[in-house]
CSV table of C-alpha atoms and ligand atoms in Angstrom, one decimal:
chain,number,residue,atom,x,y,z
G,1,UNK,CA,-20.5,19.0,-5.1
G,2,UNK,CA,-20.5,16.7,-2.0
G,3,UNK,CA,-22.7,17.7,0.8
G,4,UNK,CA,-21.1,18.5,4.2
G,5,UNK,CA,-22.7,16.7,7.2
G,6,UNK,CA,-22.4,18.2,10.6
G,7,UNK,CA,-23.6,17.0,14.0
G,8,UNK,CA,-26.5,19.5,13.7
G,9,UNK,CA,-27.6,17.9,10.4
G,10,UNK,CA,-27.6,14.4,12.0
G,11,UNK,CA,-29.6,15.7,15.0
G,12,UNK,CA,-32.1,17.3,12.6
G,13,UNK,CA,-32.5,13.9,10.8
G,14,UNK,CA,-33.2,12.2,14.1
G,15,UNK,CA,-35.6,15.0,15.2
G,16,UNK,CA,-37.6,14.7,12.0
G,17,UNK,CA,-38.0,11.0,12.6
G,18,UNK,CA,-36.7,10.1,9.1
G,19,UNK,CA,-33.7,8.2,10.4
G,20,UNK,CA,-30.1,9.0,9.7
G,21,UNK,CA,-29.0,8.5,6.1
G,22,UNK,CA,-25.7,9.8,4.8
G,23,UNK,CA,-25.0,9.9,1.1
G,24,UNK,CA,-21.9,7.9,0.0
G,25,UNK,CA,-20.1,10.9,-1.3
G,26,UNK,CA,-20.9,13.2,1.6
G,27,UNK,CA,-18.2,14.9,3.6
G,28,UNK,CA,-18.6,14.3,7.3
G,29,UNK,CA,-17.1,16.6,10.0
G,30,UNK,CA,-14.9,14.9,12.6
G,31,UNK,CA,-17.4,15.6,15.4
G,32,UNK,CA,-20.3,14.3,13.2
G,33,UNK,CA,-18.3,11.1,12.6
G,34,UNK,CA,-17.8,10.6,16.4
G,35,UNK,CA,-21.5,11.3,16.9
G,36,UNK,CA,-22.4,8.6,14.4
G,37,UNK,CA,-20.0,6.2,16.0
G,38,UNK,CA,-21.6,6.7,19.4
G,39,UNK,CA,-25.1,6.3,17.9
G,40,UNK,CA,-24.0,3.0,16.4
G,41,UNK,CA,-22.4,1.9,19.7
G,42,UNK,CA,-25.5,2.8,21.7
G,43,UNK,CA,-28.0,1.3,19.3
G,44,UNK,CA,-25.9,-1.7,18.3
G,45,UNK,CA,-26.8,-1.1,14.6
G,46,UNK,CA,-25.4,0.7,11.6
G,47,UNK,CA,-25.5,4.4,11.8
G,48,UNK,CA,-27.7,4.7,8.8
G,49,UNK,CA,-30.4,2.6,10.5
G,50,UNK,CA,-30.3,4.5,13.9
G,51,UNK,CA,-33.4,6.3,14.8
G,52,UNK,CA,-32.8,7.1,18.4
G,53,UNK,CA,-31.2,10.3,19.7
G,54,UNK,CA,-27.9,10.1,21.7
G,55,UNK,CA,-25.7,12.7,23.3
G,56,UNK,CA,-23.3,14.6,21.1
G,57,UNK,CA,-19.7,14.0,21.5
G,58,UNK,CA,-16.7,16.3,20.8
G,59,UNK,CA,-14.0,13.7,21.2
G,60,UNK,CA,-12.0,13.0,18.0
G,61,UNK,CA,-10.9,9.4,18.8
G,62,UNK,CA,-11.1,7.0,15.8
G,63,UNK,CA,-13.6,4.1,16.1
G,64,UNK,CA,-12.2,1.2,18.1
G,65,UNK,CA,-11.7,-2.2,16.5
G,66,UNK,CA,-14.1,-4.9,17.6
G,67,UNK,CA,-13.2,-6.7,20.8
G,68,UNK,CA,-13.8,-10.1,19.3
G,69,UNK,CA,-11.6,-11.2,16.4
G,70,UNK,CA,-13.7,-12.5,13.6
G,71,UNK,CA,-12.8,-15.1,10.9
G,72,UNK,CA,-14.4,-16.6,7.8
G,73,UNK,CA,-16.4,-19.1,9.8
G,74,UNK,CA,-18.0,-16.4,12.1
G,75,UNK,CA,-21.8,-16.2,11.8
G,76,UNK,CA,-22.9,-14.1,8.9
G,77,UNK,CA,-24.8,-11.7,11.2
G,78,UNK,CA,-21.6,-11.0,13.1
G,79,UNK,CA,-19.6,-10.5,9.9
G,80,UNK,CA,-22.3,-8.1,8.6
G,81,UNK,CA,-22.4,-6.2,11.9
G,82,UNK,CA,-18.6,-5.8,11.7
G,83,UNK,CA,-18.7,-4.9,8.0
G,84,UNK,CA,-21.2,-2.1,8.7
G,85,UNK,CA,-19.6,-0.9,11.9
G,86,UNK,CA,-18.0,2.6,12.3
G,87,UNK,CA,-14.6,0.8,12.6
G,88,UNK,CA,-14.9,-1.0,9.3
G,89,UNK,CA,-16.3,2.2,7.7
G,90,UNK,CA,-13.1,4.0,8.8
G,91,UNK,CA,-10.9,1.4,7.1
G,92,UNK,CA,-13.0,1.6,4.0
G,93,UNK,CA,-12.6,5.4,4.0
G,94,UNK,CA,-8.8,5.0,4.4
G,95,UNK,CA,-8.7,2.7,1.3
G,96,UNK,CA,-10.8,5.3,-0.6
G,97,UNK,CA,-8.4,8.1,0.4
G,98,UNK,CA,-5.4,6.1,-0.6
G,99,UNK,CA,-7.1,5.2,-3.9
G,100,UNK,CA,-7.8,8.9,-4.6
G,101,UNK,CA,-4.1,9.7,-3.9
G,102,UNK,CA,-2.9,6.9,-6.2
G,103,UNK,CA,-5.1,8.2,-9.0
G,104,UNK,CA,-4.1,11.9,-8.5
G,105,UNK,CA,-0.5,10.9,-8.7
G,106,UNK,CA,-1.1,8.9,-11.9
G,107,UNK,CA,0.1,5.6,-10.3
G,108,UNK,CA,-3.0,3.9,-11.7
G,109,UNK,CA,-4.8,4.1,-15.0
G,110,UNK,CA,-8.2,2.8,-16.0
G,111,UNK,CA,-9.4,0.5,-13.3
G,112,UNK,CA,-5.8,-0.5,-12.3
G,113,UNK,CA,-4.5,-0.9,-8.8
G,114,UNK,CA,-6.0,-2.6,-5.8
G,115,UNK,CA,-5.7,-2.6,-2.0
G,116,UNK,CA,-6.6,-4.9,0.9
G,117,UNK,CA,-6.6,-4.6,4.8
G,118,UNK,CA,-6.5,-7.7,7.0
G,119,UNK,CA,-9.5,-7.5,9.5
G,120,UNK,CA,-9.4,-10.9,11.1
G,121,UNK,CA,-7.8,-14.3,11.3
G,122,UNK,CA,-8.5,-15.0,7.6
G,123,UNK,CA,-10.6,-12.2,6.3
G,124,UNK,CA,-9.8,-8.9,4.5
G,125,UNK,CA,-11.6,-5.8,3.2
G,126,UNK,CA,-10.5,-5.1,-0.4
G,127,UNK,CA,-11.2,-2.9,-3.4
G,128,UNK,CA,-13.7,-4.0,-6.1
G,129,UNK,CA,-12.9,-4.8,-9.7
G,130,UNK,CA,-13.6,-2.4,-12.6
G,131,UNK,CA,-13.7,0.8,-10.5
G,132,UNK,CA,-11.3,3.7,-10.9
G,133,UNK,CA,-9.3,4.3,-7.8
G,134,UNK,CA,-10.1,8.0,-8.4
G,135,UNK,CA,-13.8,7.5,-7.7
G,136,UNK,CA,-13.7,4.8,-5.0
G,137,UNK,CA,-16.5,5.0,-2.4
G,138,UNK,CA,-16.8,3.1,1.0
G,139,UNK,CA,-19.9,1.3,-0.3
G,140,UNK,CA,-17.8,-0.2,-3.1
G,141,UNK,CA,-15.7,-2.3,-0.7
G,142,UNK,CA,-15.8,-6.1,-0.4
G,143,UNK,CA,-15.1,-8.5,2.4
G,144,UNK,CA,-13.3,-11.7,1.3
G,145,UNK,CA,-11.9,-14.8,3.0
G,146,UNK,CA,-8.3,-15.8,2.5
G,147,UNK,CA,-9.2,-18.1,-0.4
G,148,UNK,CA,-10.6,-15.1,-2.3
G,149,UNK,CA,-14.3,-16.0,-1.8
G,150,UNK,CA,-16.4,-12.9,-1.5
G,151,UNK,CA,-18.4,-12.8,1.8
G,152,UNK,CA,-19.9,-9.4,1.7
G,153,UNK,CA,-20.2,-6.3,-0.5
G,154,UNK,CA,-22.3,-5.5,-3.5
G,155,UNK,CA,-19.5,-5.0,-6.0
G,156,UNK,CA,-17.3,-7.9,-7.1
G,157,UNK,CA,-13.9,-8.1,-5.4
G,158,UNK,CA,-10.7,-7.2,-7.4
G,159,UNK,CA,-9.4,-10.0,-9.7
G,160,UNK,CA,-5.9,-9.5,-8.2
G,161,UNK,CA,-7.1,-10.3,-4.7
G,162,UNK,CA,-5.3,-13.7,-4.6
G,163,UNK,CA,-1.9,-12.0,-4.6
G,164,UNK,CA,-2.8,-9.7,-1.6
G,165,UNK,CA,-4.2,-12.7,0.3
G,166,UNK,CA,-1.2,-14.9,-0.4
G,167,UNK,CA,1.1,-12.1,0.8
G,168,UNK,CA,-1.0,-11.9,4.1
G,169,UNK,CA,-0.9,-15.7,4.5
G,170,UNK,CA,2.8,-15.9,4.0
G,171,UNK,CA,3.7,-12.8,6.0
G,172,UNK,CA,1.8,-12.8,9.2
G,173,UNK,CA,2.9,-9.2,9.9
G,174,UNK,CA,1.2,-7.9,6.7
G,175,UNK,CA,-1.8,-5.9,7.8
G,176,UNK,CA,-2.3,-3.9,4.6
G,177,UNK,CA,-1.3,-4.3,0.9
G,178,UNK,CA,-1.3,-1.8,-1.9
G,179,UNK,CA,-0.7,-2.5,-5.6
G,180,UNK,CA,-0.5,-0.1,-8.5
G,181,UNK,CA,1.6,0.8,-11.6
G,182,UNK,CA,3.7,3.9,-10.9
G,183,UNK,CA,5.5,4.6,-14.2
G,184,UNK,CA,9.1,5.0,-13.2
G,185,UNK,CA,9.2,2.1,-10.7
G,186,UNK,CA,7.3,0.0,-13.3
G,187,UNK,CA,10.0,0.9,-15.8
G,188,UNK,CA,12.5,-0.9,-13.5
G,189,UNK,CA,10.1,-3.8,-13.2
G,190,UNK,CA,10.1,-4.0,-17.0
G,191,UNK,CA,13.9,-4.0,-17.0
G,192,UNK,CA,13.6,-6.7,-14.3
G,193,UNK,CA,16.0,-5.0,-11.9
G,194,UNK,CA,15.7,-3.6,-8.4
G,195,UNK,CA,16.8,0.1,-8.3
G,196,UNK,CA,20.4,0.5,-7.0
G,197,UNK,CA,20.6,1.4,-3.3
G,198,UNK,CA,22.8,3.7,-1.0
G,199,UNK,CA,21.6,7.0,-2.5
G,200,UNK,CA,18.6,8.4,-0.5
G,201,UNK,CA,17.7,7.9,3.2
G,202,UNK,CA,13.9,7.6,2.9
G,203,UNK,CA,14.2,4.9,0.3
G,204,UNK,CA,16.7,2.9,2.5
G,205,UNK,CA,14.5,3.2,5.6
G,206,UNK,CA,11.0,2.7,4.2
G,207,UNK,CA,11.5,0.4,1.2
G,208,UNK,CA,13.2,-3.1,0.9
G,209,UNK,CA,12.8,-4.0,-2.8
G,210,UNK,CA,12.7,-7.4,-4.4
G,211,UNK,CA,11.8,-8.4,-8.0
G,212,UNK,CA,9.2,-11.1,-8.7
G,213,UNK,CA,9.2,-12.7,-12.2
G,214,UNK,CA,6.3,-12.1,-14.6
G,215,UNK,CA,3.2,-14.3,-14.3
G,216,UNK,CA,-0.4,-13.5,-15.5
G,217,UNK,CA,-2.0,-10.9,-13.2
G,218,UNK,CA,-4.4,-12.6,-10.8
G,219,UNK,CA,-3.0,-16.1,-11.2
G,220,UNK,CA,-2.1,-18.2,-8.1
G,221,UNK,CA,1.4,-18.5,-9.5
G,222,UNK,CA,1.8,-14.7,-9.5
G,223,UNK,CA,0.7,-14.5,-5.9
G,224,UNK,CA,2.9,-17.3,-4.8
G,225,UNK,CA,6.1,-15.7,-6.3
G,226,UNK,CA,5.3,-12.3,-4.8
G,227,UNK,CA,4.4,-13.8,-1.4
G,228,UNK,CA,7.7,-15.7,-1.2
G,229,UNK,CA,9.5,-12.3,-1.2
G,230,UNK,CA,7.6,-10.8,1.6
G,231,UNK,CA,9.8,-12.5,4.2
G,232,UNK,CA,12.6,-10.1,3.3
G,233,UNK,CA,11.0,-7.3,1.2
G,234,UNK,CA,8.1,-4.9,1.8
G,235,UNK,CA,8.1,-3.5,-1.7
G,236,UNK,CA,8.0,-5.9,-4.6
G,237,UNK,CA,8.5,-5.0,-8.3
G,238,UNK,CA,6.3,-7.3,-10.4
G,239,UNK,CA,8.2,-7.9,-13.6
G,240,UNK,CA,6.4,-6.3,-16.7
G,241,UNK,CA,3.5,-5.3,-14.4
G,242,UNK,CA,3.9,-2.9,-11.5
G,243,UNK,CA,4.6,-2.7,-7.8
G,244,UNK,CA,3.0,-4.2,-4.6
G,245,UNK,CA,3.8,-3.1,-1.1
G,246,UNK,CA,2.8,-4.3,2.4
G,247,UNK,CA,2.8,-2.7,5.8
G,248,UNK,CA,2.6,-4.1,9.4
G,249,UNK,CA,0.9,-0.8,10.5
G,250,UNK,CA,-1.7,0.4,8.1
G,251,UNK,CA,-2.8,1.1,4.5
G,252,UNK,CA,-1.3,4.6,4.4
G,253,UNK,CA,2.2,3.3,5.1
G,254,UNK,CA,1.8,0.7,2.3
G,255,UNK,CA,0.8,3.7,0.1
G,256,UNK,CA,3.8,5.8,1.3
G,257,UNK,CA,6.1,3.1,0.0
G,258,UNK,CA,4.6,3.7,-3.5
G,259,UNK,CA,5.4,7.4,-3.3
G,260,UNK,CA,8.9,6.7,-2.0
G,261,UNK,CA,9.9,4.1,-4.6
G,262,UNK,CA,8.4,6.1,-7.5
G,263,UNK,CA,10.1,9.3,-6.5
G,264,UNK,CA,13.4,7.4,-5.9
G,265,UNK,CA,13.3,5.8,-9.4
G,266,UNK,CA,12.5,9.1,-11.0
G,267,UNK,CA,15.3,10.8,-9.1
G,268,UNK,CA,18.0,8.3,-9.8
G,269,UNK,CA,17.1,8.2,-13.5
G,270,UNK,CA,17.6,12.0,-13.7
G,271,UNK,CA,20.8,11.8,-11.5
G,272,UNK,CA,22.2,9.3,-14.0
G,273,UNK,CA,21.8,11.9,-16.8
G,274,UNK,CA,23.7,14.7,-15.1
G,275,UNK,CA,27.1,13.6,-16.3
G,276,UNK,CA,28.5,13.9,-12.8
G,277,UNK,CA,29.7,11.1,-10.5
G,278,UNK,CA,27.0,10.1,-8.1
G,279,UNK,CA,27.8,10.0,-4.4
G,280,UNK,CA,26.6,7.0,-2.4
G,281,UNK,CA,26.4,6.3,1.3
G,282,UNK,CA,29.4,4.7,3.0
G,283,UNK,CA,29.1,1.4,4.8
G,284,UNK,CA,28.8,3.1,8.2
G,285,UNK,CA,26.2,5.5,6.9
G,286,UNK,CA,24.2,2.6,5.5
G,287,UNK,CA,24.5,0.8,8.8
G,288,UNK,CA,23.0,3.8,10.7
G,289,UNK,CA,20.0,3.9,8.3
G,290,UNK,CA,19.5,0.2,8.6
G,291,UNK,CA,19.5,0.5,12.4
G,292,UNK,CA,16.7,3.1,12.1
G,293,UNK,CA,14.8,0.7,9.7
G,294,UNK,CA,15.1,-2.2,12.1
G,295,UNK,CA,13.9,-0.1,15.0
G,296,UNK,CA,10.7,0.8,13.0
G,297,UNK,CA,10.0,-2.9,12.6
G,298,UNK,CA,10.5,-3.1,8.8
G,299,UNK,CA,12.0,-6.1,7.1
G,300,UNK,CA,15.3,-6.0,5.2
G,301,UNK,CA,17.6,-8.8,4.0
G,302,UNK,CA,20.7,-6.6,4.9
G,303,UNK,CA,20.1,-6.6,8.7
G,304,UNK,CA,23.1,-8.3,10.3
G,305,UNK,CA,25.4,-7.7,7.4
G,306,UNK,CA,28.9,-6.3,8.0
G,307,UNK,CA,29.3,-2.6,7.0
G,308,UNK,CA,31.6,-3.6,4.1
G,309,UNK,CA,28.9,-5.8,2.7
G,310,UNK,CA,26.2,-3.1,2.7
G,311,UNK,CA,27.4,-1.2,-0.4
G,312,UNK,CA,25.0,-1.8,-3.2
G,313,UNK,CA,25.7,-4.8,-5.4
G,314,UNK,CA,22.9,-3.8,-7.8
G,315,UNK,CA,23.1,-4.6,-11.5
G,316,UNK,CA,22.7,-0.9,-12.6
G,317,UNK,CA,24.5,2.0,-10.9
G,318,UNK,CA,24.3,5.1,-13.1
G,319,UNK,CA,27.6,6.8,-12.7
G,320,UNK,CA,28.0,5.7,-9.1
G,321,UNK,CA,31.2,4.3,-7.7
G,322,UNK,CA,31.1,1.8,-4.8
G,323,UNK,CA,32.3,3.4,-1.5
G,324,UNK,CA,33.1,0.2,0.2
G,325,UNK,CA,36.3,-1.7,-0.3
G,326,UNK,CA,35.9,-4.8,-2.5
G,327,UNK,CA,35.0,-7.9,-0.6
G,328,UNK,CA,34.9,-11.5,-1.8
G,329,UNK,CA,31.3,-11.8,-0.9
G,330,UNK,CA,30.2,-8.7,-2.7
G,331,UNK,CA,29.2,-9.0,-6.4
G,332,UNK,CA,30.6,-6.2,-8.4
G,333,UNK,CA,30.5,-5.2,-12.0
G,334,UNK,CA,27.7,-4.3,-14.4
G,335,UNK,CA,25.5,-6.6,-16.3
G,336,UNK,CA,25.7,-5.2,-19.9
G,337,UNK,CA,22.3,-6.6,-20.8
G,338,UNK,CA,20.6,-5.0,-17.9
G,339,UNK,CA,22.4,-1.8,-18.4
G,340,UNK,CA,21.3,-1.7,-22.1
G,341,UNK,CA,17.7,-2.4,-21.1
G,342,UNK,CA,17.6,0.4,-18.5
G,343,UNK,CA,19.3,2.8,-20.9
G,344,UNK,CA,16.6,2.1,-23.5
G,345,UNK,CA,13.8,2.7,-21.0
G,346,UNK,CA,15.5,5.8,-19.5
G,347,UNK,CA,15.9,7.3,-23.0
G,348,UNK,CA,12.2,6.6,-23.6
G,349,UNK,CA,11.1,8.3,-20.4
G,350,UNK,CA,13.3,11.3,-21.0
G,351,UNK,CA,12.1,11.7,-24.6
G,352,UNK,CA,8.5,11.7,-23.2
G,353,UNK,CA,9.4,14.3,-20.6
G,354,UNK,CA,10.9,16.6,-23.3
B,401,ZN,ZN1,-1.9,-4.6,-11.7
């Protein structure tokens, strides 16, 4: 079991003169974390190397980002100080937490899945290769430049880092990226279709979904095709592979998109099996949801469309009838090939569930 570290434990380490050393898998109380942050700020060194005592703090404010923006050309000592700072540590912990959630929800298998957070002009903290997201530790994290060169970290960076970096280069708003293989959303990626829209509010507000064609994972071509979609989409289905999301806020929001698209895909597959007509949003209802989405700063290719154009023109709509009047600009009708592919996958999923 992980050891719980309190402020008293840290004070005891300092008193004993042994220095502060926190095991990687230790649980740290919020006040102990603040205490460590203040120690580091006062000493100008990493908490684990701090030997001097400092006053305890009860504030719960998260560590502040560095005042000076770093880049890949910054002196190594500055990059190291940053990488070992309480702020960078808090980002590494967030990645670990999201990794644990991905694993618990079975969105990743083996060493699958990877994440990155932009931390400067052209540098990012990312997950290592060949580590299960279920057992990620802050000390596993890597610092890379935007060409994918590893700058710091003892483990080797993920082999899929190029895609994350190409997304960040193409989409300046992308602060954090998350990639994994949630089964139902990945099923749509295998069928090469975006899920139909106009059915659930969370999906409409949080996700804008595009589909990128298949390329070998980790190849520059894969990253390029995904990156091109980030102008209009924050959730990208990677054909025959999985899903990647980005957020302009933080890694948790990029992770939320995974939960939302996966739950949505699962729900509409089941809804399509009920043998009842599926109700969809009207144009005005969709417009309201898109207004909320725009106010949250998310991207969507449908902003600015007329209400009558918002009704889904997707290739697969299980039992749903379009609520909007037909318009010359709206593509209607089903693609029999796509429908057959989805039906085959749906049958497979359902037979596994039985
Ligand atoms: Zn993958």
